[in-house]
Amino acid sequence: MNATHEKLREEFDAYVAEDKKIEPKDWMPDGYRKTLIRQISQHAHSEVVGMLPESNWITRAPSLQRKAILLAKVQDEAGHGLYLYSAAETLGVDRADLIADLLSGKARYSSIFNYPTLTWADMGAIGWLVDGAAIMNQVPLCRCSYGPYARAMTRVCREESFHQRQGYSIMMELMKGTEDQKAMAQDSLNRWWWPSLMMFGPSDKHSTHSSQNMKWNIKRFSNDELRQRMVDMTVPQAELIGLKIPDSDLKWNNETGHYDFGEIDWEEFNNVLSGNGPCNKERLEARNKAHDDGAWVREAASAYAEKKSKK
Ligand code: BYC
């Protein structure tokens, strides 16, 4: 590192430590740029792949109202993907390259979207738990040091809050229903509980990016801190409507003021991350097919843009 570079780095660290925002044209360390491109693009891919398990249920929603709500939610997720790809592009990358990495299987997206949606109750569990976990993780990102990402998160979080409520409302409705409906809701919670806790990432001990990203004010809380908050928030919600969290080690701890909970199956998490989850292959095939089927739209849009710029 030469003297000028070292000085820039010191100024950057001091600026971030004062909780100020970094904007696209500001000087930033290569590592900061790189980690943001990684995180924002993974986040964008998660939104886009996240549409797949739910869109699977749009035609089978049990009423016109539920169909309209689910349709709006899935459209919101497409919108989130677009804001996030735009935020990533402010760091000097090309969206087409990011998407190519998703389609080839090189880039990551959230582990949660590699699980199947087997029943209508899964729309409830996803909204309640998956969007619930997303809010828990993303509200602190509204204060992230990188301006374009923080601003995108503000709008995303407002929409996620509606998503979470609609999911809980589906679970509430089912728990007021027949024995079969209650069993369907419980089965769904049993399948989605642990994968939702895995969304927060590896334990702090095994998290590779946390320590540096917390110094840079990208991350405000560690993976384990946010996971604990999620458990503390969700257990009373489950109890209120008569659902049982599938964890025999779960119990309130008076001393810590938090729930103690069982160990996550990290082998399952690592398996999903290495591409061997229940739906990894299916999700990538569906995204590749959608991309290929949409080629004519991109070609038409580019031809129109070129024609307009010539005029
Ligand atoms: N799944 O050092 P760590 C949504 C990777 S979308 C897959 O702790 P970091 C929604 C991690 O990338 C939800 N990979 O990493 C959409 C890293 O690998 P690389 C997505 C995971 O970045 C539609 C390695 O493990 N939300 O909410 O400090 C419908 C080591 O981890 C996962 C976001 O993307 C995982 N669960 O922390 C409904 C939020 N966890 O890159 C809902 C933004 C970890 O070194 N992202 N990995 O190969 C973040 O806040 C952080 O990136 C994470 C991970 C907390 C996810």
Tab-separated table of C-alpha atoms and ligand atoms in Angstrom:
chain	number	residue	atom	x	y	z
A	1	MET	CA	0.000	0.000	0.000
A	2	ASN	CA	1.584	3.376	-0.961
A	3	ALA	CA	1.303	6.490	1.227
A	4	THR	CA	-1.556	8.085	-0.760
A	5	HIS	CA	-3.519	4.874	-0.721
A	6	GLU	CA	-2.962	4.463	3.000
A	7	LYS	CA	-4.175	8.021	3.630
A	8	LEU	CA	-7.296	7.451	1.511
A	9	ARG	CA	-7.968	4.271	3.424
A	10	GLU	CA	-7.616	6.035	6.788
A	11	GLU	CA	-9.952	8.841	5.678
A	12	PHE	CA	-12.445	6.296	4.399
A	13	ASP	CA	-12.424	4.341	7.696
A	14	ALA	CA	-12.852	7.555	9.707
A	15	TYR	CA	-15.705	8.734	7.453
A	16	VAL	CA	-17.540	5.414	7.793
A	17	ALA	CA	-16.927	5.349	11.558
A	18	GLU	CA	-18.793	8.675	11.770
A	19	ASP	CA	-21.782	6.878	10.252
A	20	LYS	CA	-21.638	8.850	7.009
A	21	LYS	CA	-22.808	7.456	3.679
A	22	ILE	CA	-20.495	6.429	0.850
A	23	GLU	CA	-21.811	7.347	-2.610
A	24	PRO	CA	-20.897	5.725	-5.973
A	25	LYS	CA	-18.314	8.337	-7.034
A	26	ASP	CA	-16.528	8.420	-3.669
A	27	TRP	CA	-13.193	6.658	-3.246
A	28	MET	CA	-13.605	3.240	-1.613
A	29	PRO	CA	-11.248	0.324	-0.891
A	30	ASP	CA	-11.376	-2.497	-3.432
A	31	GLY	CA	-12.478	-4.927	-0.712
A	32	TYR	CA	-15.449	-2.712	0.211
A	33	ARG	CA	-16.552	-2.518	-3.436
A	34	LYS	CA	-16.079	-6.260	-3.880
A	35	THR	CA	-18.008	-7.326	-0.802
A	36	LEU	CA	-20.874	-4.979	-1.646
A	37	ILE	CA	-21.103	-6.283	-5.216
A	38	ARG	CA	-21.151	-9.806	-3.764
A	39	GLN	CA	-23.803	-9.113	-1.148
A	40	ILE	CA	-26.071	-6.845	-3.219
A	41	SER	CA	-26.016	-9.157	-6.245
A	42	GLN	CA	-26.699	-12.234	-4.073
A	43	HIS	CA	-29.548	-10.317	-2.531
A	44	ALA	CA	-30.925	-9.395	-5.995
A	45	HIS	CA	-30.675	-13.008	-7.156
A	46	SER	CA	-32.496	-14.129	-3.995
A	47	GLU	CA	-35.396	-11.816	-4.750
A	48	VAL	CA	-35.650	-13.098	-8.312
A	49	VAL	CA	-35.290	-16.804	-7.473
A	50	GLY	CA	-37.582	-16.161	-4.479
A	51	MET	CA	-40.451	-15.545	-6.877
A	52	LEU	CA	-40.378	-19.178	-8.043
A	53	PRO	CA	-41.633	-21.120	-4.994
A	54	GLU	CA	-44.529	-18.696	-4.539
A	55	SER	CA	-45.554	-18.117	-8.142
A	56	ASN	CA	-46.091	-21.858	-8.195
A	57	TRP	CA	-49.210	-21.217	-6.043
A	58	ILE	CA	-50.760	-18.199	-7.781
A	59	THR	CA	-53.160	-20.295	-9.866
A	60	ARG	CA	-54.076	-22.411	-6.840
A	61	ALA	CA	-54.722	-19.653	-4.256
A	62	PRO	CA	-57.975	-20.468	-2.420
A	63	SER	CA	-59.820	-17.188	-3.199
A	64	LEU	CA	-59.673	-14.270	-5.593
A	65	GLN	CA	-58.494	-12.015	-2.762
A	66	ARG	CA	-55.639	-14.352	-1.787
A	67	LYS	CA	-54.680	-14.668	-5.458
A	68	ALA	CA	-54.520	-10.865	-5.871
A	69	ILE	CA	-52.432	-10.523	-2.695
A	70	LEU	CA	-49.980	-13.258	-3.713
A	71	LEU	CA	-49.665	-11.818	-7.202
A	72	ALA	CA	-48.844	-8.390	-5.747
A	73	LYS	CA	-46.264	-9.925	-3.395
A	74	VAL	CA	-44.487	-11.788	-6.180
A	75	GLN	CA	-44.465	-8.626	-8.317
A	76	ASP	CA	-42.936	-6.711	-5.392
A	77	GLU	CA	-40.120	-9.264	-5.310
A	78	ALA	CA	-39.373	-8.685	-9.001
A	79	GLY	CA	-39.229	-4.973	-8.179
A	80	HIS	CA	-36.823	-5.586	-5.289
A	81	GLY	CA	-34.561	-7.527	-7.649
A	82	LEU	CA	-34.551	-4.570	-10.046
A	83	TYR	CA	-33.675	-1.967	-7.392
A	84	LEU	CA	-30.908	-4.222	-6.142
A	85	TYR	CA	-29.378	-4.904	-9.575
A	86	SER	CA	-29.435	-1.124	-10.122
A	87	ALA	CA	-27.731	-0.549	-6.760
A	88	ALA	CA	-25.063	-3.134	-7.693
A	89	GLU	CA	-24.498	-1.403	-11.051
A	90	THR	CA	-23.564	1.839	-9.261
A	91	LEU	CA	-20.433	-0.068	-8.144
A	92	GLY	CA	-19.262	-0.469	-11.729
A	93	VAL	CA	-20.520	-3.937	-12.653
A	94	ASP	CA	-22.777	-4.903	-15.517
A	95	ARG	CA	-26.153	-6.428	-14.686
A	96	ALA	CA	-25.831	-8.863	-17.609
A	97	ASP	CA	-22.638	-10.292	-16.059
A	98	LEU	CA	-24.287	-10.664	-12.655
A	99	ILE	CA	-27.242	-12.476	-14.209
A	100	ALA	CA	-24.917	-14.710	-16.233
A	101	ASP	CA	-23.263	-15.765	-12.946
A	102	LEU	CA	-26.649	-16.634	-11.463
A	103	LEU	CA	-27.680	-18.651	-14.508
A	104	SER	CA	-24.417	-20.599	-14.638
A	105	GLY	CA	-24.721	-21.507	-10.945
A	106	LYS	CA	-21.601	-19.513	-10.021
A	107	ALA	CA	-23.375	-16.895	-7.902
A	108	ARG	CA	-25.160	-17.608	-4.634
A	109	TYR	CA	-28.747	-16.830	-3.718
A	110	SER	CA	-30.467	-17.432	-0.391
A	111	SER	CA	-30.532	-21.072	0.723
A	112	ILE	CA	-34.212	-20.789	1.657
A	113	PHE	CA	-35.422	-20.824	-1.933
A	114	ASN	CA	-34.122	-24.337	-2.499
A	115	TYR	CA	-36.996	-25.894	-0.546
A	116	PRO	CA	-40.276	-26.969	-2.160
A	117	THR	CA	-43.704	-25.371	-1.557
A	118	LEU	CA	-45.938	-28.381	-1.020
A	119	THR	CA	-49.194	-26.904	0.313
A	120	TRP	CA	-51.087	-23.596	0.463
A	121	ALA	CA	-49.950	-23.248	4.096
A	122	ASP	CA	-46.406	-22.816	2.731
A	123	MET	CA	-47.526	-19.415	1.372
A	124	GLY	CA	-48.369	-18.522	4.965
A	125	ALA	CA	-45.124	-19.899	6.400
A	126	ILE	CA	-43.001	-18.165	3.754
A	127	GLY	CA	-44.630	-14.787	4.334
A	128	TRP	CA	-44.533	-15.115	8.102
A	129	LEU	CA	-41.097	-16.713	8.572
A	130	VAL	CA	-39.078	-16.046	5.393
A	131	ASP	CA	-40.198	-12.450	4.980
A	132	GLY	CA	-40.016	-12.122	8.774
A	133	ALA	CA	-36.363	-13.185	8.676
A	134	ALA	CA	-35.790	-10.913	5.686
A	135	ILE	CA	-37.111	-7.882	7.609
A	136	MET	CA	-35.026	-8.741	10.661
A	137	ASN	CA	-31.929	-8.843	8.452
A	138	GLN	CA	-32.801	-5.917	6.187
A	139	VAL	CA	-34.027	-3.214	8.583
A	140	PRO	CA	-30.425	-2.714	9.820
A	141	LEU	CA	-29.315	-2.608	6.161
A	142	CYS	CA	-31.360	0.633	5.775
A	143	ARG	CA	-28.477	2.144	7.809
A	144	CYS	CA	-25.780	0.465	5.721
A	145	SER	CA	-22.848	2.742	4.873
A	146	TYR	CA	-23.350	2.426	1.097
A	147	GLY	CA	-25.992	5.018	0.128
A	148	PRO	CA	-27.669	3.336	-2.894
A	149	TYR	CA	-28.068	0.014	-1.026
A	150	ALA	CA	-29.390	1.698	2.132
A	151	ARG	CA	-31.958	3.696	0.134
A	152	ALA	CA	-33.135	0.638	-1.816
A	153	MET	CA	-33.579	-1.199	1.508
A	154	THR	CA	-35.918	1.465	2.903
A	155	ARG	CA	-38.540	0.769	0.269
A	156	VAL	CA	-37.925	-2.979	0.258
A	157	CYS	CA	-38.502	-3.163	4.032
A	158	ARG	CA	-41.854	-1.355	3.806
A	159	GLU	CA	-43.028	-3.896	1.262
A	160	GLU	CA	-41.590	-6.846	3.214
A	161	SER	CA	-43.595	-5.739	6.209
A	162	PHE	CA	-46.815	-6.155	4.212
A	163	HIS	CA	-45.548	-9.558	3.015
A	164	GLN	CA	-44.908	-10.721	6.561
A	165	ARG	CA	-48.364	-9.698	7.721
A	166	GLN	CA	-50.124	-11.404	4.828
A	167	GLY	CA	-48.227	-14.617	5.627
A	168	TYR	CA	-49.177	-14.508	9.296
A	169	SER	CA	-52.774	-13.769	8.288
A	170	ILE	CA	-52.833	-16.985	6.196
A	171	MET	CA	-51.523	-18.961	9.193
A	172	MET	CA	-54.101	-17.344	11.520
A	173	GLU	CA	-56.917	-18.185	9.132
A	174	LEU	CA	-55.804	-21.827	8.860
A	175	MET	CA	-55.487	-22.135	12.649
A	176	LYS	CA	-59.127	-21.010	12.977
A	177	GLY	CA	-60.166	-23.715	10.512
A	178	THR	CA	-60.725	-27.483	10.500
A	179	GLU	CA	-58.394	-30.053	12.070
A	180	ASP	CA	-56.957	-30.750	8.605
A	181	GLN	CA	-56.232	-27.066	8.049
A	182	LYS	CA	-54.541	-26.797	11.452
A	183	ALA	CA	-52.430	-29.863	10.688
A	184	MET	CA	-51.467	-28.372	7.318
A	185	ALA	CA	-50.291	-25.140	9.026
A	186	GLN	CA	-48.305	-27.103	11.645
A	187	ASP	CA	-46.693	-29.304	8.980
A	188	SER	CA	-45.653	-26.210	7.084
A	189	LEU	CA	-44.108	-24.611	10.182
A	190	ASN	CA	-42.268	-27.894	10.856
A	191	ARG	CA	-40.698	-27.783	7.381
A	192	TRP	CA	-39.884	-24.037	7.201
A	193	TRP	CA	-38.716	-23.290	10.751
A	194	TRP	CA	-35.116	-24.507	10.551
A	195	PRO	CA	-34.445	-23.368	6.957
A	196	SER	CA	-35.710	-19.892	7.997
A	197	LEU	CA	-33.182	-19.749	10.828
A	198	MET	CA	-30.473	-20.787	8.341
A	199	MET	CA	-31.236	-17.669	6.264
A	200	PHE	CA	-29.152	-15.609	8.720
A	201	GLY	CA	-26.035	-17.414	7.575
A	202	PRO	CA	-23.371	-19.477	9.347
A	203	SER	CA	-22.738	-19.059	13.069
A	204	ASP	CA	-20.602	-16.041	13.985
A	205	LYS	CA	-17.709	-18.412	14.566
A	206	HIS	CA	-17.846	-19.549	10.941
A	207	SER	CA	-18.888	-16.301	9.246
A	208	THR	CA	-16.070	-15.175	6.957
A	209	HIS	CA	-17.289	-11.670	6.094
A	210	SER	CA	-18.930	-10.475	9.324
A	211	SER	CA	-16.026	-8.947	11.160
A	212	GLN	CA	-14.810	-6.702	8.304
A	213	ASN	CA	-18.339	-5.875	7.141
A	214	MET	CA	-19.328	-4.782	10.628
A	215	LYS	CA	-16.306	-2.461	10.751
A	216	TRP	CA	-17.441	-0.983	7.442
A	217	ASN	CA	-21.013	-0.519	8.735
A	218	ILE	CA	-22.409	-2.772	6.048
A	219	LYS	CA	-23.581	-5.234	8.668
A	220	ARG	CA	-24.850	-3.758	11.936
A	221	PHE	CA	-25.560	-6.996	13.801
A	222	SER	CA	-23.992	-10.427	13.575
A	223	ASN	CA	-25.708	-13.483	12.054
A	224	ASP	CA	-26.292	-15.033	15.491
A	225	GLU	CA	-27.642	-11.811	17.012
A	226	LEU	CA	-30.245	-11.465	14.268
A	227	ARG	CA	-31.121	-15.171	14.431
A	228	GLN	CA	-31.754	-14.819	18.190
A	229	ARG	CA	-33.996	-11.804	17.586
A	230	MET	CA	-35.961	-13.809	15.033
A	231	VAL	CA	-36.541	-16.648	17.529
A	232	ASP	CA	-37.533	-14.196	20.287
A	233	MET	CA	-40.010	-12.436	18.005
A	234	THR	CA	-41.551	-15.526	16.415
A	235	VAL	CA	-42.117	-17.898	19.352
A	236	PRO	CA	-44.891	-15.758	20.946
A	237	GLN	CA	-46.514	-15.306	17.517
A	238	ALA	CA	-46.648	-19.091	17.068
A	239	GLU	CA	-48.029	-19.626	20.573
A	240	LEU	CA	-50.716	-16.983	20.072
A	241	ILE	CA	-52.338	-18.941	17.254
A	242	GLY	CA	-51.709	-22.419	18.692
A	243	LEU	CA	-48.705	-23.514	16.622
A	244	LYS	CA	-45.812	-25.454	18.134
A	245	ILE	CA	-42.219	-24.592	17.181
A	246	PRO	CA	-40.519	-27.883	16.143
A	247	ASP	CA	-37.622	-27.643	18.594
A	248	SER	CA	-37.539	-29.750	21.776
A	249	ASP	CA	-34.667	-27.625	23.157
A	250	LEU	CA	-36.621	-24.385	22.909
A	251	LYS	CA	-37.196	-22.732	26.268
A	252	TRP	CA	-37.336	-19.271	27.786
A	253	ASN	CA	-34.191	-18.331	29.690
A	254	ASN	CA	-34.928	-15.897	32.527
A	255	GLU	CA	-31.270	-15.052	33.010
A	256	THR	CA	-30.516	-14.027	29.434
A	257	GLY	CA	-33.995	-12.688	28.671
A	258	HIS	CA	-33.996	-14.714	25.430
A	259	TYR	CA	-35.155	-18.100	24.230
A	260	ASP	CA	-32.578	-20.884	24.192
A	261	PHE	CA	-32.951	-22.989	21.083
A	262	GLY	CA	-31.549	-26.163	19.527
A	263	GLU	CA	-28.574	-26.563	17.224
A	264	ILE	CA	-29.062	-25.894	13.515
A	265	ASP	CA	-28.252	-28.768	11.174
A	266	TRP	CA	-25.216	-27.102	9.565
A	267	GLU	CA	-24.611	-30.115	7.381
A	268	GLU	CA	-27.976	-29.497	5.717
A	269	PHE	CA	-27.118	-25.778	5.341
A	270	ASN	CA	-23.747	-26.530	3.733
A	271	ASN	CA	-25.340	-29.080	1.465
A	272	VAL	CA	-27.874	-26.536	0.177
A	273	LEU	CA	-25.088	-23.973	-0.295
A	274	SER	CA	-23.063	-26.406	-2.350
A	275	GLY	CA	-25.971	-26.907	-4.751
A	276	ASN	CA	-27.407	-30.121	-3.314
A	277	GLY	CA	-30.602	-28.867	-1.660
A	278	PRO	CA	-34.000	-30.334	-2.570
A	279	CYS	CA	-34.712	-27.782	-5.360
A	280	ASN	CA	-31.358	-26.198	-6.385
A	281	LYS	CA	-31.408	-27.861	-9.796
A	282	GLU	CA	-35.071	-27.113	-10.442
A	283	ARG	CA	-34.677	-23.420	-9.519
A	284	LEU	CA	-31.708	-22.886	-11.830
A	285	GLU	CA	-33.458	-24.692	-14.683
A	286	ALA	CA	-36.560	-22.519	-14.213
A	287	ARG	CA	-34.478	-19.303	-14.194
A	288	ASN	CA	-32.561	-20.376	-17.295
A	289	LYS	CA	-35.788	-21.222	-19.119
A	290	ALA	CA	-37.343	-17.855	-18.156
A	291	HIS	CA	-34.189	-16.090	-19.361
A	292	ASP	CA	-34.204	-17.928	-22.702
A	293	ASP	CA	-37.959	-17.421	-23.193
A	294	GLY	CA	-37.506	-13.700	-22.525
A	295	ALA	CA	-34.710	-13.236	-25.096
A	296	TRP	CA	-37.100	-11.750	-27.680
A	297	VAL	CA	-38.266	-9.097	-25.171
A	298	ARG	CA	-34.682	-7.985	-24.466
A	299	GLU	CA	-33.886	-7.947	-28.195
A	300	ALA	CA	-37.010	-5.896	-28.982
A	301	ALA	CA	-36.263	-3.435	-26.157
A	302	SER	CA	-32.649	-2.975	-27.325
A	303	ALA	CA	-33.728	-2.508	-30.957
A	304	TYR	CA	-36.289	0.101	-29.864
A	305	ALA	CA	-33.721	1.932	-27.685
A	306	GLU	CA	-31.234	1.980	-30.579
A	307	LYS	CA	-33.871	3.298	-33.008
A	308	LYS	CA	-34.857	6.026	-30.547
A	309	SER	CA	-31.256	7.095	-29.920
A	310	LYS	CA	-30.652	7.446	-33.686
A	311	LYS	CA	-33.611	9.815	-34.126
B	1	BYC	N1	-27.877	-18.669	1.749
B	1	BYC	O1	-19.582	-14.650	6.033
B	1	BYC	P1	-21.041	-14.877	5.911
B	1	BYC	C1	-35.659	-12.294	0.726
B	1	BYC	C2	-22.935	-17.453	2.338
B	1	BYC	S1	-34.191	-12.489	-0.027
B	1	BYC	C3	-26.887	-18.726	0.845
B	1	BYC	O2	-21.841	-14.803	7.163
B	1	BYC	P2	-22.265	-12.446	4.907
B	1	BYC	C4	-36.905	-12.692	0.108
B	1	BYC	C5	-22.377	-16.066	2.169
B	1	BYC	O3	-22.843	-15.457	0.995
B	1	BYC	C6	-33.109	-13.019	1.280
B	1	BYC	N2	-25.621	-18.337	1.119
B	1	BYC	O4	-21.613	-13.892	4.780
B	1	BYC	C7	-37.003	-12.759	-1.286
B	1	BYC	C8	-20.882	-16.368	2.151
B	1	BYC	O5	-20.536	-16.954	0.892
B	1	BYC	P3	-19.525	-16.223	-0.188
B	1	BYC	C9	-31.719	-12.673	0.979
B	1	BYC	C10	-25.371	-17.866	2.361
B	1	BYC	O6	-22.463	-11.924	3.529
B	1	BYC	C11	-38.187	-13.208	-1.868
B	1	BYC	C12	-20.764	-17.506	3.151
B	1	BYC	O7	-22.040	-18.111	3.217
B	1	BYC	N3	-31.291	-11.600	1.836
B	1	BYC	O8	-35.532	-11.886	1.809
B	1	BYC	O9	-21.499	-11.588	5.862
B	1	BYC	C13	-39.249	-13.599	-1.057
B	1	BYC	C14	-20.310	-17.048	4.522
B	1	BYC	O10	-21.321	-16.272	5.188
B	1	BYC	C15	-26.384	-17.747	3.325
B	1	BYC	C16	-30.119	-11.013	1.645
B	1	BYC	O11	-29.413	-11.340	0.729
B	1	BYC	C17	-27.675	-18.184	2.990
B	1	BYC	N4	-28.691	-18.141	3.868
B	1	BYC	O12	-23.678	-12.737	5.596
B	1	BYC	C18	-39.156	-13.481	0.320
B	1	BYC	C19	-29.764	-9.922	2.625
B	1	BYC	N5	-25.841	-17.248	4.445
B	1	BYC	O13	-20.282	-15.028	-0.719
B	1	BYC	C20	-37.987	-13.028	0.911
B	1	BYC	C21	-28.411	-9.351	2.395
B	1	BYC	C22	-24.536	-17.061	4.194
B	1	BYC	O14	-18.311	-15.811	0.564
B	1	BYC	N6	-27.356	-10.266	2.751
B	1	BYC	N7	-24.254	-17.440	2.945
B	1	BYC	O15	-19.311	-17.281	-1.226
B	1	BYC	C23	-26.841	-10.384	3.986
B	1	BYC	O16	-27.274	-9.741	4.936
B	1	BYC	C24	-25.655	-11.288	4.169
B	1	BYC	O17	-25.078	-11.526	2.909
B	1	BYC	C25	-25.992	-12.655	4.860
B	1	BYC	C26	-24.691	-13.469	4.958
B	1	BYC	C27	-26.513	-12.397	6.268
B	1	BYC	C28	-27.014	-13.446	4.057
